XYZ file of C-alpha atoms in Angstrom:
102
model
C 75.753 113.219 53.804
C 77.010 114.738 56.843
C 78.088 111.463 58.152
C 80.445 111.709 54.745
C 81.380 115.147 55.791
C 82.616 114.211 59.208
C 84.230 111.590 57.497
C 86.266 113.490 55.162
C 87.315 115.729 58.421
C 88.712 113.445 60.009
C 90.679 112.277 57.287
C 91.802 115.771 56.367
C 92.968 115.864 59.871
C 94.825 112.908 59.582
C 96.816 114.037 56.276
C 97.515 117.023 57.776
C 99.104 115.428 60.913
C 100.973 112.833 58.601
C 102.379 115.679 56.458
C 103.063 117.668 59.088
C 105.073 114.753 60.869
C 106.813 113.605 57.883
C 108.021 117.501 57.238
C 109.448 117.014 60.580
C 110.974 114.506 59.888
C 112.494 115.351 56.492
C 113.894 118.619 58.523
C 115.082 116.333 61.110
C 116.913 114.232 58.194
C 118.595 117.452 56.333
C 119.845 119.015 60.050
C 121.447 115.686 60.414
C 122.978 115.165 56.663
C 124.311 118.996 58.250
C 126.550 117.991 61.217
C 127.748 114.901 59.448
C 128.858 117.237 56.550
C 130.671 119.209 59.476
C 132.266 116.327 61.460
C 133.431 115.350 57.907
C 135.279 118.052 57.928
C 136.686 118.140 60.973
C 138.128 114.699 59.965
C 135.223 112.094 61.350
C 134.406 111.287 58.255
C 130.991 108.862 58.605
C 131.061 106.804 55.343
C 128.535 108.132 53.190
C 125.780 108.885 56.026
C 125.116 112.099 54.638
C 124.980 111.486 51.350
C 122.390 108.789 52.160
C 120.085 111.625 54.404
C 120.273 113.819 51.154
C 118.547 111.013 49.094
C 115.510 110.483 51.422
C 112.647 111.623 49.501
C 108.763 112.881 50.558
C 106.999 113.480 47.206
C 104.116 112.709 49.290
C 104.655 115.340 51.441
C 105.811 117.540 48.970
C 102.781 117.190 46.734
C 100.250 117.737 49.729
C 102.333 120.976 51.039
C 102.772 122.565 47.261
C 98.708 122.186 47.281
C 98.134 124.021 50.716
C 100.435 126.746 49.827
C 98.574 126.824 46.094
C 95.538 127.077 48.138
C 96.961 129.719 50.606
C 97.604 131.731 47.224
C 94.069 131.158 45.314
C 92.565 132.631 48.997
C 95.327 135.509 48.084
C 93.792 135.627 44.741
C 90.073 136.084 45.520
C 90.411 139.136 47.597
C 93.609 140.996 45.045
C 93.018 144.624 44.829
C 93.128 144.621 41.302
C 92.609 141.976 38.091
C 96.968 141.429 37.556
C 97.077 141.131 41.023
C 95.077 138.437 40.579
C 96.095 137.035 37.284
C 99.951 136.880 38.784
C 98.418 135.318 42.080
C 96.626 132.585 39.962
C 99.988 132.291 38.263
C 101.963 132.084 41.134
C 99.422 129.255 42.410
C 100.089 127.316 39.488
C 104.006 126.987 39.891
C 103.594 125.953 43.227
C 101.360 123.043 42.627
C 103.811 122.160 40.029
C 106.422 122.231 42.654
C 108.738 125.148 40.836
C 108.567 127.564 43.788
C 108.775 127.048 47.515
């Protein structure tokens, strides 16, 4: 069992890293769709590059970061002063995971 534990540790650790990189990298894509929007219009127009940035796509990512926030929220939850505090809190936990807030 706690050779299982360790286990699942590490591979947390890993899907954190991986999410974490391929945020960075989806950031890294948008900041880039950015300045070719602006060279565009300063007349350099690039052919479509950022339209082609914008339809990159990390539901992956997206998916794995909605649940730590959700979680982030549910930890809110547990410790709300009072039981609508907690009731919008569970709510609110719910959207996320759905992906409706951010």
């Amino acid at each position: 069992l706690s050779d299982l534990a360790t286990q699942l540790e590490v591979q947390l650790a890993r899907a954190n890293a991986l999410a974490a990189e391929s945020a960075g990298m989806k950031k890294f894509c948008k900041d880039a769709a950015f300045d070719a929007d602006y060279e565009a219009e300063l007349g350099m127009e690039r052919g479509g590059f950022s339209d082609a940035l914008n339809e990159i796509k990390t539901p992956a990512t997206d998916a794995f970061l909605a649940e730590v926030r959700a979680q982030g929220v549910e930890m809110f939850a547990e410790c709300a002063y009072t039981l609508e505090h907690h009731d919008h809190a569970v709510a609110f936990a719910a959207e996320l995971r759905k992906g409706n807030k951010q």
